[in-house]
A tleap script that builds the chain and sets N, CA, C and O, in Angstrom:
source leaprc.protein.ff14SB
mol = sequence {
  NMET GLY PRO SER VAL TRP PHE ARG GLU ILE
  PRO GLN SER LEU PHE ASN VAL ILE PRO GLU
  LYS HIE ILE TYR LEU THR CYS LYS LEU GLN
  ASP PRO LYS ASP ILE MET GLU THR LEU ASN
  GLU PHE PRO ALA LEU TYR ARG SER ILE VAL
  LEU TRP LEU LEU ASP LEU MET VAL GLU VAL
  VAL GLN HIE LYS GLU LYS ASN LYS MET SER
  ALA LYS CYS MET ALA ILE VAL MET SER PRO
  ASN LEU PHE SER ILE GLU SER ASP ASN PRO
  MET TYR ALA LEU THR MET SER GLN LYS VAL
  ALA ASP TYR THR PHE ALA LEU LEU SER ALA
  ARG LEU ALA LEU ALA HIE GLN ASP GLU ALA
  GLU HIE ASP ALA CARG
}
set mol.1.N position { 34.638 54.795 58.522 }
set mol.1.CA position { 35.319 54.041 59.546 }
set mol.1.C position { 34.560 54.215 60.860 }
set mol.1.O position { 34.328 55.340 61.304 }
set mol.2.N position { 34.179 53.108 61.471 }
set mol.2.CA position { 33.469 53.140 62.745 }
set mol.2.C position { 34.426 53.318 63.911 }
set mol.2.O position { 35.641 53.190 63.754 }
set mol.3.N position { 33.872 53.614 65.083 }
set mol.3.CA position { 34.729 53.824 66.260 }
set mol.3.C position { 35.612 52.626 66.598 }
set mol.3.O position { 36.766 52.802 66.990 }
set mol.4.N position { 35.088 51.416 66.453 }
set mol.4.CA position { 35.901 50.255 66.836 }
set mol.4.C position { 37.133 50.128 65.943 }
set mol.4.O position { 38.208 49.769 66.423 }
set mol.5.N position { 36.990 50.417 64.656 }
set mol.5.CA position { 38.131 50.354 63.739 }
set mol.5.C position { 39.146 51.440 64.101 }
set mol.5.O position { 40.351 51.189 64.116 }
set mol.6.N position { 38.658 52.636 64.389 }
set mol.6.CA position { 39.548 53.740 64.749 }
set mol.6.C position { 40.363 53.380 65.989 }
set mol.6.O position { 41.577 53.582 66.016 }
set mol.7.N position { 39.701 52.850 67.011 }
set mol.7.CA position { 40.406 52.489 68.244 }
set mol.7.C position { 41.408 51.364 68.010 }
set mol.7.O position { 42.457 51.324 68.652 }
set mol.8.N position { 41.096 50.470 67.113 }
set mol.8.CA position { 42.003 49.353 66.825 }
set mol.8.C position { 43.254 49.842 66.099 }
set mol.8.O position { 44.325 49.251 66.243 }
set mol.9.N position { 43.125 50.919 65.321 }
set mol.9.CA position { 44.228 51.372 64.476 }
set mol.9.C position { 45.070 52.503 65.064 }
set mol.9.O position { 46.070 52.881 64.455 }
set mol.10.N position { 44.710 53.054 66.215 }
set mol.10.CA position { 45.552 54.109 66.783 }
set mol.10.C position { 46.889 53.504 67.219 }
set mol.10.O position { 46.946 52.327 67.574 }
set mol.11.N position { 47.970 54.304 67.194 }
set mol.11.CA position { 49.308 53.758 67.457 }
set mol.11.C position { 49.453 53.020 68.790 }
set mol.11.O position { 50.081 51.962 68.842 }
set mol.12.N position { 48.888 53.559 69.852 }
set mol.12.CA position { 48.942 52.862 71.140 }
set mol.12.C position { 47.512 52.674 71.623 }
set mol.12.O position { 46.770 53.640 71.803 }
set mol.13.N position { 47.140 51.424 71.828 }
set mol.13.CA position { 45.768 51.134 72.253 }
set mol.13.C position { 45.436 51.888 73.532 }
set mol.13.O position { 46.296 52.116 74.382 }
set mol.14.N position { 44.185 52.263 73.644 }
set mol.14.CA position { 43.716 53.141 74.714 }
set mol.14.C position { 44.081 52.646 76.108 }
set mol.14.O position { 44.573 53.418 76.931 }
set mol.15.N position { 43.846 51.376 76.376 }
set mol.15.CA position { 44.090 50.857 77.720 }
set mol.15.C position { 45.530 50.385 77.930 }
set mol.15.O position { 45.889 49.982 79.037 }
set mol.16.N position { 46.359 50.430 76.881 }
set mol.16.CA position { 47.760 50.049 77.035 }
set mol.16.C position { 48.602 51.156 77.669 }
set mol.16.O position { 49.769 50.933 77.991 }
set mol.17.N position { 48.030 52.338 77.852 }
set mol.17.CA position { 48.800 53.443 78.434 }
set mol.17.C position { 48.817 53.390 79.962 }
set mol.17.O position { 49.508 54.183 80.602 }
set mol.18.N position { 48.063 52.465 80.545 }
set mol.18.CA position { 48.043 52.305 82.001 }
set mol.18.C position { 48.600 50.923 82.350 }
set mol.18.O position { 48.534 50.007 81.530 }
set mol.19.N position { 49.142 50.767 83.546 }
set mol.19.CA position { 49.651 49.445 83.947 }
set mol.19.C position { 48.515 48.421 84.041 }
set mol.19.O position { 47.391 48.757 84.415 }
set mol.20.N position { 48.823 47.186 83.702 }
set mol.20.CA position { 47.813 46.122 83.769 }
set mol.20.C position { 47.246 45.978 85.175 }
set mol.20.O position { 46.062 45.680 85.336 }
set mol.21.N position { 48.074 46.187 86.195 }
set mol.21.CA position { 47.583 46.056 87.572 }
set mol.21.C position { 46.467 47.055 87.852 }
set mol.21.O position { 45.585 46.785 88.667 }
set mol.22.N position { 46.497 48.198 87.188 }
set mol.22.CA position { 45.440 49.202 87.338 }
set mol.22.C position { 44.100 48.630 86.852 }
set mol.22.O position { 43.057 48.873 87.460 }
set mol.23.N position { 44.139 47.882 85.770 }
set mol.23.CA position { 42.928 47.250 85.232 }
set mol.23.C position { 42.376 46.258 86.254 }
set mol.23.O position { 41.178 46.254 86.537 }
set mol.24.N position { 43.244 45.427 86.801 }
set mol.24.CA position { 42.817 44.434 87.791 }
set mol.24.C position { 42.242 45.093 89.037 }
set mol.24.O position { 41.198 44.676 89.540 }
set mol.25.N position { 42.925 46.126 89.536 }
set mol.25.CA position { 42.469 46.797 90.763 }
set mol.25.C position { 41.136 47.510 90.562 }
set mol.25.O position { 40.282 47.486 91.448 }
set mol.26.N position { 40.952 48.135 89.420 }
set mol.26.CA position { 39.697 48.842 89.151 }
set mol.26.C position { 38.529 47.870 89.113 }
set mol.26.O position { 37.433 48.206 89.563 }
set mol.27.N position { 38.742 46.686 88.589 }
set mol.27.CA position { 37.666 45.688 88.509 }
set mol.27.C position { 37.184 45.246 89.885 }
set mol.27.O position { 36.081 44.713 90.008 }
set mol.28.N position { 37.984 45.457 90.910 }
set mol.28.CA position { 37.596 45.072 92.272 }
set mol.28.C position { 36.776 46.148 92.977 }
set mol.28.O position { 36.160 45.882 94.009 }
set mol.29.N position { 36.765 47.360 92.428 }
set mol.29.CA position { 36.042 48.466 93.063 }
set mol.29.C position { 34.542 48.335 92.843 }
set mol.29.O position { 34.101 47.757 91.849 }
set mol.30.N position { 33.761 48.875 93.771 }
set mol.30.CA position { 32.299 48.807 93.684 }
set mol.30.C position { 31.655 50.178 93.471 }
set mol.30.O position { 30.678 50.300 92.732 }
set mol.31.N position { 32.200 51.201 94.114 }
set mol.31.CA position { 31.593 52.527 94.076 }
set mol.31.C position { 31.857 53.213 92.731 }
set mol.31.O position { 33.012 53.342 92.324 }
set mol.32.N position { 30.795 53.656 92.033 }
set mol.32.CA position { 30.978 54.297 90.724 }
set mol.32.C position { 31.932 55.495 90.756 }
set mol.32.O position { 32.717 55.689 89.827 }
set mol.33.N position { 31.866 56.287 91.811 }
set mol.33.CA position { 32.765 57.450 91.897 }
set mol.33.C position { 34.220 57.007 92.023 }
set mol.33.O position { 35.109 57.603 91.414 }
set mol.34.N position { 34.459 55.969 92.810 }
set mol.34.CA position { 35.824 55.444 92.947 }
set mol.34.C position { 36.330 54.907 91.613 }
set mol.34.O position { 37.487 55.117 91.246 }
set mol.35.N position { 35.462 54.220 90.899 }
set mol.35.CA position { 35.843 53.671 89.592 }
set mol.35.C position { 36.197 54.799 88.633 }
set mol.35.O position { 37.219 54.735 87.949 }
set mol.36.N position { 35.366 55.824 88.579 }
set mol.36.CA position { 35.626 56.932 87.663 }
set mol.36.C position { 36.883 57.711 88.060 }
set mol.36.O position { 37.579 58.237 87.192 }
set mol.37.N position { 37.174 57.788 89.336 }
set mol.37.CA position { 38.391 58.484 89.785 }
set mol.37.C position { 39.657 57.787 89.301 }
set mol.37.O position { 40.703 58.423 89.169 }
set mol.38.N position { 39.569 56.490 89.036 }
set mol.38.CA position { 40.756 55.774 88.555 }
set mol.38.C position { 41.181 56.251 87.171 }
set mol.38.O position { 42.308 55.996 86.746 }
set mol.39.N position { 40.297 56.934 86.472 }
set mol.39.CA position { 40.660 57.452 85.151 }
set mol.39.C position { 41.756 58.511 85.247 }
set mol.39.O position { 42.372 58.860 84.240 }
set mol.40.N position { 41.999 59.018 86.446 }
set mol.40.CA position { 43.083 59.985 86.627 }
set mol.40.C position { 44.452 59.357 86.393 }
set mol.40.O position { 45.451 60.068 86.285 }
set mol.41.N position { 44.503 58.022 86.315 }
set mol.41.CA position { 45.752 57.324 86.000 }
set mol.41.C position { 46.139 57.509 84.532 }
set mol.41.O position { 47.303 57.338 84.170 }
set mol.42.N position { 45.176 57.855 83.696 }
set mol.42.CA position { 45.436 58.039 82.269 }
set mol.42.C position { 46.090 59.394 82.013 }
set mol.42.O position { 45.804 60.360 82.720 }
set mol.43.N position { 46.965 59.476 81.012 }
set mol.43.CA position { 47.408 60.796 80.561 }
set mol.43.C position { 46.175 61.598 80.112 }
set mol.43.O position { 45.179 61.013 79.686 }
set mol.44.N position { 46.241 62.911 80.204 }
set mol.44.CA position { 45.075 63.772 79.962 }
set mol.44.C position { 44.386 63.486 78.625 }
set mol.44.O position { 43.161 63.372 78.577 }
set mol.45.N position { 45.151 63.370 77.552 }
set mol.45.CA position { 44.549 63.135 76.240 }
set mol.45.C position { 43.782 61.814 76.221 }
set mol.45.O position { 42.654 61.755 75.732 }
set mol.46.N position { 44.387 60.770 76.747 }
set mol.46.CA position { 43.735 59.460 76.761 }
set mol.46.C position { 42.513 59.463 77.677 }
set mol.46.O position { 41.501 58.838 77.362 }
set mol.47.N position { 42.602 60.161 78.803 }
set mol.47.CA position { 41.456 60.264 79.709 }
set mol.47.C position { 40.276 60.922 78.995 }
set mol.47.O position { 39.135 60.482 79.137 }
set mol.48.N position { 40.551 61.968 78.233 }
set mol.48.CA position { 39.487 62.638 77.476 }
set mol.48.C position { 38.850 61.697 76.465 }
set mol.48.O position { 37.632 61.693 76.290 }
set mol.49.N position { 39.673 60.905 75.806 }
set mol.49.CA position { 39.147 59.953 74.818 }
set mol.49.C position { 38.317 58.876 75.510 }
set mol.49.O position { 37.249 58.508 75.019 }
set mol.50.N position { 38.798 58.367 76.645 }
set mol.50.CA position { 38.040 57.349 77.391 }
set mol.50.C position { 36.688 57.916 77.812 }
set mol.50.O position { 35.665 57.248 77.664 }
set mol.51.N position { 36.675 59.127 78.329 }
set mol.51.CA position { 35.407 59.736 78.758 }
set mol.51.C position { 34.463 59.933 77.581 }
set mol.51.O position { 33.262 59.693 77.699 }
set mol.52.N position { 35.002 60.369 76.445 }
set mol.52.CA position { 34.168 60.526 75.249 }
set mol.52.C position { 33.578 59.175 74.838 }
set mol.52.O position { 32.388 59.072 74.542 }
set mol.53.N position { 34.425 58.143 74.824 }
set mol.53.CA position { 33.956 56.809 74.443 }
set mol.53.C position { 32.896 56.302 75.414 }
set mol.53.O position { 31.888 55.736 74.991 }
set mol.54.N position { 33.114 56.499 76.701 }
set mol.54.CA position { 32.120 56.066 77.691 }
set mol.54.C position { 30.789 56.777 77.470 }
set mol.54.O position { 29.730 56.154 77.554 }
set mol.55.N position { 30.837 58.069 77.190 }
set mol.55.CA position { 29.599 58.809 76.929 }
set mol.55.C position { 28.891 58.279 75.683 }
set mol.55.O position { 27.664 58.174 75.659 }
set mol.56.N position { 29.658 57.950 74.658 }
set mol.56.CA position { 29.074 57.373 73.446 }
set mol.56.C position { 28.432 56.020 73.753 }
set mol.56.O position { 27.320 55.741 73.302 }
set mol.57.N position { 29.128 55.185 74.515 }
set mol.57.CA position { 28.582 53.872 74.868 }
set mol.57.C position { 27.344 54.008 75.749 }
set mol.57.O position { 26.403 53.226 75.614 }
set mol.58.N position { 27.332 54.991 76.647 }
set mol.58.CA position { 26.142 55.241 77.475 }
set mol.58.C position { 24.950 55.566 76.584 }
set mol.58.O position { 23.847 55.071 76.817 }
set mol.59.N position { 25.165 56.393 75.568 }
set mol.59.CA position { 24.079 56.739 74.638 }
set mol.59.C position { 23.498 55.490 73.980 }
set mol.59.O position { 22.281 55.363 73.846 }
set mol.60.N position { 24.357 54.584 73.577 }
set mol.60.CA position { 23.896 53.352 72.926 }
set mol.60.C position { 23.152 52.471 73.928 }
set mol.60.O position { 22.061 51.981 73.637 }
set mol.61.N position { 23.739 52.273 75.098 }
set mol.61.CA position { 23.165 51.373 76.106 }
set mol.61.C position { 21.828 51.898 76.635 }
set mol.61.O position { 20.960 51.109 77.009 }
set mol.62.N position { 21.656 53.205 76.668 }
set mol.62.CA position { 20.392 53.762 77.147 }
set mol.62.C position { 19.217 53.423 76.222 }
set mol.62.O position { 18.059 53.625 76.588 }
set mol.63.N position { 19.514 52.914 75.038 }
set mol.63.CA position { 18.466 52.501 74.093 }
set mol.63.C position { 18.470 50.986 73.899 }
set mol.63.O position { 18.139 50.491 72.822 }
set mol.64.N position { 18.846 50.254 74.947 }
set mol.64.CA position { 18.992 48.800 74.817 }
set mol.64.C position { 17.682 48.089 74.501 }
set mol.64.O position { 17.703 46.987 73.952 }
set mol.65.N position { 16.550 48.691 74.833 }
set mol.65.CA position { 15.269 48.056 74.496 }
set mol.65.C position { 15.091 47.968 72.980 }
set mol.65.O position { 14.473 47.032 72.472 }
set mol.66.N position { 15.636 48.947 72.268 }
set mol.66.CA position { 15.529 48.958 70.808 }
set mol.66.C position { 16.693 48.238 70.135 }
set mol.66.O position { 16.498 47.505 69.166 }
set mol.67.N position { 17.906 48.450 70.651 }
set mol.67.CA position { 19.079 47.923 69.947 }
set mol.67.C position { 19.670 46.646 70.564 }
set mol.67.O position { 20.624 46.082 70.028 }
set mol.68.N position { 19.104 46.196 71.686 }
set mol.68.CA position { 19.533 44.962 72.372 }
set mol.68.C position { 20.987 45.007 72.847 }
set mol.68.O position { 21.595 43.962 73.075 }
set mol.69.N position { 21.545 46.207 72.995 }
set mol.69.CA position { 22.940 46.350 73.403 }
set mol.69.C position { 23.008 46.751 74.877 }
set mol.69.O position { 22.922 47.930 75.222 }
set mol.70.N position { 23.164 45.747 75.731 }
set mol.70.CA position { 23.302 46.001 77.169 }
set mol.70.C position { 24.724 46.495 77.455 }
set mol.70.O position { 25.588 46.466 76.578 }
set mol.71.N position { 24.950 46.939 78.669 }
set mol.71.CA position { 26.290 47.392 79.055 }
set mol.71.C position { 27.298 46.248 78.934 }
set mol.71.O position { 28.422 46.456 78.478 }
set mol.72.N position { 26.903 45.062 79.335 }
set mol.72.CA position { 27.799 43.901 79.251 }
set mol.72.C position { 28.147 43.592 77.795 }
set mol.72.O position { 29.310 43.367 77.462 }
set mol.73.N position { 27.129 43.583 76.934 }
set mol.73.CA position { 27.370 43.319 75.508 }
set mol.73.C position { 28.262 44.394 74.893 }
set mol.73.O position { 29.166 44.091 74.114 }
set mol.74.N position { 28.002 45.651 75.247 }
set mol.74.CA position { 28.806 46.753 74.723 }
set mol.74.C position { 30.265 46.594 75.141 }
set mol.74.O position { 31.170 46.800 74.332 }
set mol.75.N position { 30.492 46.231 76.392 }
set mol.75.CA position { 31.860 46.036 76.880 }
set mol.75.C position { 32.547 44.897 76.128 }
set mol.75.O position { 33.720 45.004 75.770 }
set mol.76.N position { 31.828 43.826 75.896 }
set mol.76.CA position { 32.393 42.676 75.184 }
set mol.76.C position { 32.733 43.037 73.743 }
set mol.76.O position { 33.758 42.603 73.217 }
set mol.77.N position { 31.878 43.826 73.107 }
set mol.77.CA position { 32.093 44.211 71.710 }
set mol.77.C position { 33.258 45.194 71.571 }
set mol.77.O position { 34.069 45.065 70.654 }
set mol.78.N position { 33.345 46.168 72.469 }
set mol.78.CA position { 34.351 47.226 72.329 }
set mol.78.C position { 35.724 46.862 72.891 }
set mol.78.O position { 36.743 47.301 72.358 }
set mol.79.N position { 35.764 46.068 73.953 }
set mol.79.CA position { 37.035 45.852 74.658 }
set mol.79.C position { 38.175 45.295 73.797 }
set mol.79.O position { 39.321 45.682 74.027 }
set mol.80.N position { 37.934 44.416 72.827 }
set mol.80.CA position { 39.072 43.928 72.032 }
set mol.80.C position { 39.781 45.034 71.246 }
set mol.80.O position { 40.938 44.881 70.852 }
set mol.81.N position { 39.085 46.138 71.023 }
set mol.81.CA position { 39.672 47.243 70.271 }
set mol.81.C position { 40.421 48.236 71.161 }
set mol.81.O position { 41.038 49.175 70.657 }
set mol.82.N position { 40.371 48.037 72.465 }
set mol.82.CA position { 40.908 49.025 73.400 }
set mol.82.C position { 42.210 48.601 74.070 }
set mol.82.O position { 42.812 49.388 74.800 }
set mol.83.N position { 42.653 47.363 73.830 }
set mol.83.CA position { 43.869 46.852 74.468 }
set mol.83.C position { 44.557 45.892 73.516 }
set mol.83.O position { 43.928 44.971 72.995 }
set mol.84.N position { 45.850 46.102 73.287 }
set mol.84.CA position { 46.632 45.192 72.441 }
set mol.84.C position { 47.387 44.217 73.325 }
set mol.84.O position { 48.087 44.612 74.257 }
set mol.85.N position { 47.237 42.962 73.024 }
set mol.85.CA position { 47.930 41.921 73.780 }
set mol.85.C position { 49.165 41.515 72.989 }
set mol.85.O position { 49.067 40.954 71.897 }
set mol.86.N position { 50.324 41.807 73.560 }
set mol.86.CA position { 51.607 41.541 72.904 }
set mol.86.C position { 52.243 40.305 73.527 }
set mol.86.O position { 53.330 40.384 74.100 }
set mol.87.N position { 51.579 39.181 73.417 }
set mol.87.CA position { 52.104 37.962 74.031 }
set mol.87.C position { 51.777 36.761 73.159 }
set mol.87.O position { 50.732 36.707 72.511 }
set mol.88.N position { 52.688 35.805 73.158 }
set mol.88.CA position { 52.450 34.549 72.444 }
set mol.88.C position { 51.788 33.515 73.341 }
set mol.88.O position { 51.443 32.425 72.886 }
set mol.89.N position { 51.608 33.849 74.606 }
set mol.89.CA position { 51.015 32.935 75.571 }
set mol.89.C position { 49.490 33.002 75.455 }
set mol.89.O position { 48.894 34.010 75.834 }
set mol.90.N position { 48.846 31.944 74.938 }
set mol.90.CA position { 47.398 31.990 74.744 }
set mol.90.C position { 46.606 32.111 76.050 }
set mol.90.O position { 45.533 32.714 76.063 }
set mol.91.N position { 47.115 31.555 77.129 }
set mol.91.CA position { 46.411 31.653 78.409 }
set mol.91.C position { 46.425 33.094 78.912 }
set mol.91.O position { 45.419 33.600 79.409 }
set mol.92.N position { 47.569 33.740 78.779 }
set mol.92.CA position { 47.671 35.153 79.163 }
set mol.92.C position { 46.732 35.999 78.302 }
set mol.92.O position { 46.027 36.870 78.813 }
set mol.93.N position { 46.726 35.738 76.997 }
set mol.93.CA position { 45.867 36.501 76.087 }
set mol.93.C position { 44.395 36.336 76.456 }
set mol.93.O position { 43.643 37.310 76.460 }
set mol.94.N position { 43.989 35.126 76.762 }
set mol.94.CA position { 42.604 34.864 77.145 }
set mol.94.C position { 42.256 35.565 78.459 }
set mol.94.O position { 41.198 36.183 78.577 }
set mol.95.N position { 43.140 35.467 79.435 }
set mol.95.CA position { 42.913 36.096 80.738 }
set mol.95.C position { 42.817 37.610 80.602 }
set mol.95.O position { 41.918 38.231 81.169 }
set mol.96.N position { 43.741 38.205 79.850 }
set mol.96.CA position { 43.725 39.663 79.684 }
set mol.96.C position { 42.514 40.114 78.879 }
set mol.96.O position { 41.933 41.158 79.175 }
set mol.97.N position { 42.130 39.351 77.875 }
set mol.97.CA position { 40.936 39.712 77.097 }
set mol.97.C position { 39.714 39.786 77.997 }
set mol.97.O position { 38.921 40.723 77.898 }
set mol.98.N position { 39.561 38.812 78.867 }
set mol.98.CA position { 38.428 38.797 79.794 }
set mol.98.C position { 38.528 39.948 80.789 }
set mol.98.O position { 37.531 40.604 81.090 }
set mol.99.N position { 39.724 40.189 81.293 }
set mol.99.CA position { 39.905 41.251 82.287 }
set mol.99.C position { 39.642 42.622 81.665 }
set mol.99.O position { 39.061 43.489 82.318 }
set mol.100.N position { 40.055 42.831 80.424 }
set mol.100.CA position { 39.800 44.110 79.750 }
set mol.100.C position { 38.304 44.283 79.499 }
set mol.100.O position { 37.791 45.398 79.595 }
set mol.101.N position { 37.601 43.205 79.182 }
set mol.101.CA position { 36.137 43.284 79.039 }
set mol.101.C position { 35.502 43.640 80.382 }
set mol.101.O position { 34.585 44.459 80.435 }
set mol.102.N position { 35.982 43.033 81.462 }
set mol.102.CA position { 35.474 43.356 82.803 }
set mol.102.C position { 35.757 44.816 83.155 }
set mol.102.O position { 34.912 45.500 83.732 }
set mol.103.N position { 36.945 45.281 82.805 }
set mol.103.CA position { 37.340 46.667 83.075 }
set mol.103.C position { 36.446 47.639 82.300 }
set mol.103.O position { 35.967 48.631 82.849 }
set mol.104.N position { 36.230 47.342 81.028 }
set mol.104.CA position { 35.360 48.184 80.203 }
set mol.104.C position { 33.956 48.203 80.782 }
set mol.104.O position { 33.322 49.257 80.838 }
set mol.105.N position { 33.466 47.047 81.213 }
set mol.105.CA position { 32.138 46.958 81.823 }
set mol.105.C position { 32.080 47.761 83.121 }
set mol.105.O position { 31.089 48.445 83.379 }
set mol.106.N position { 33.121 47.688 83.933 }
set mol.106.CA position { 33.149 48.444 85.194 }
set mol.106.C position { 33.089 49.945 84.923 }
set mol.106.O position { 32.331 50.666 85.571 }
set mol.107.N position { 33.888 50.413 83.968 }
set mol.107.CA position { 33.872 51.838 83.630 }
set mol.107.C position { 32.512 52.265 83.084 }
set mol.107.O position { 31.968 53.293 83.487 }
set mol.108.N position { 31.973 51.474 82.173 }
set mol.108.CA position { 30.683 51.807 81.568 }
set mol.108.C position { 29.567 51.772 82.600 }
set mol.108.O position { 28.712 52.657 82.613 }
set mol.109.N position { 29.560 50.779 83.453 }
set mol.109.CA position { 28.532 50.684 84.501 }
set mol.109.C position { 28.614 51.867 85.456 }
set mol.109.O position { 27.590 52.407 85.875 }
set mol.110.N position { 29.830 52.266 85.797 }
set mol.110.CA position { 30.006 53.423 86.685 }
set mol.110.C position { 29.507 54.691 86.012 }
set mol.110.O position { 28.830 55.508 86.636 }
set mol.111.N position { 29.842 54.855 84.740 }
set mol.111.CA position { 29.396 56.058 84.012 }
set mol.111.C position { 27.873 56.072 83.915 }
set mol.111.O position { 27.255 57.124 84.075 }
set mol.112.N position { 27.266 54.923 83.656 }
set mol.112.CA position { 25.800 54.825 83.601 }
set mol.112.C position { 25.176 55.157 84.951 }
set mol.112.O position { 24.203 55.908 85.019 }
set mol.113.N position { 25.726 54.606 86.017 }
set mol.113.CA position { 25.185 54.848 87.362 }
set mol.113.C position { 25.245 56.326 87.704 }
set mol.113.O position { 24.291 56.880 88.251 }
set mol.114.N position { 26.353 56.961 87.387 }
set mol.114.CA position { 26.486 58.387 87.687 }
set mol.114.C position { 25.578 59.228 86.794 }
set mol.114.O position { 25.071 60.263 87.228 }
set mol.115.N position { 25.370 58.796 85.558 }
set mol.115.CA position { 24.450 59.515 84.666 }
set mol.115.C position { 23.028 59.426 85.199 }
set mol.115.O position { 22.300 60.418 85.188 }
set mol.116.N position { 22.625 58.243 85.669 }
set mol.116.CA position { 21.282 58.078 86.246 }
set mol.116.C position { 21.140 58.895 87.521 }
set mol.116.O position { 20.088 59.481 87.776 }
set mol.117.N position { 22.193 58.933 88.312 }
set mol.117.CA position { 22.174 59.713 89.551 }
set mol.117.C position { 22.030 61.205 89.231 }
set mol.117.O position { 21.271 61.913 89.893 }
set mol.118.N position { 22.757 61.678 88.220 }
set mol.118.CA position { 22.656 63.084 87.814 }
set mol.118.C position { 21.258 63.416 87.312 }
set mol.118.O position { 20.719 64.481 87.613 }
set mol.119.N position { 20.665 62.488 86.536 }
set mol.119.CA position { 19.298 62.699 86.041 }
set mol.119.C position { 18.308 62.784 87.194 }
set mol.119.O position { 17.427 63.644 87.193 }
set mol.120.N position { 18.443 61.905 88.173 }
set mol.120.CA position { 17.536 61.894 89.325 }
set mol.120.C position { 17.667 63.186 90.125 }
set mol.120.O position { 16.666 63.750 90.568 }
set mol.121.N position { 18.891 63.650 90.309 }
set mol.121.CA position { 19.097 64.905 91.034 }
set mol.121.C position { 18.522 66.082 90.258 }
set mol.121.O position { 17.953 67.002 90.847 }
set mol.122.N position { 18.670 66.052 88.942 }
set mol.122.CA position { 18.133 67.128 88.103 }
set mol.122.C position { 16.612 67.139 88.151 }
set mol.122.O position { 16.000 68.204 88.228 }
set mol.123.N position { 16.000 65.960 88.104 }
set mol.123.CA position { 14.537 65.856 88.156 }
set mol.123.C position { 13.985 66.282 89.510 }
set mol.123.O position { 12.856 66.766 89.595 }
set mol.124.N position { 14.772 66.107 90.570 }
set mol.124.CA position { 14.326 66.455 91.920 }
set mol.124.C position { 14.300 67.969 92.144 }
set mol.124.O position { 13.654 68.452 93.074 }
set mol.125.N position { 14.996 68.704 91.297 }
set mol.125.CA position { 15.041 70.170 91.465 }
set mol.125.C position { 13.822 70.836 90.959 }
set mol.125.O position { 13.712 72.060 91.029 }
savepdb mol mol.pdb
quit
């Protein structure tokens, strides 16, 4: 079983534990540190899982020259497995699907930026 299947089958989807407005507000942030600080909205267990998943996605994206998986593509591929849409309204479902992909991309981009910053600081020592 791959990670996407596991995330799809857990009892409560990862991003469903936070209010939808949190997803919208995080997508408006620019600073990677501010974006990562929003993870404090998650319960501790879910925050740990999100951080683990982000680290896994960073590992994949760092090899995009070989695997063609950019941060945007990774967010698009993973996001449907991270949020359950409980609505019969197709417009709402489409809007939330896009917003969750944007949210996943924002988190992943922030984690990547901070990882690159940490590497640069480490190399400077």
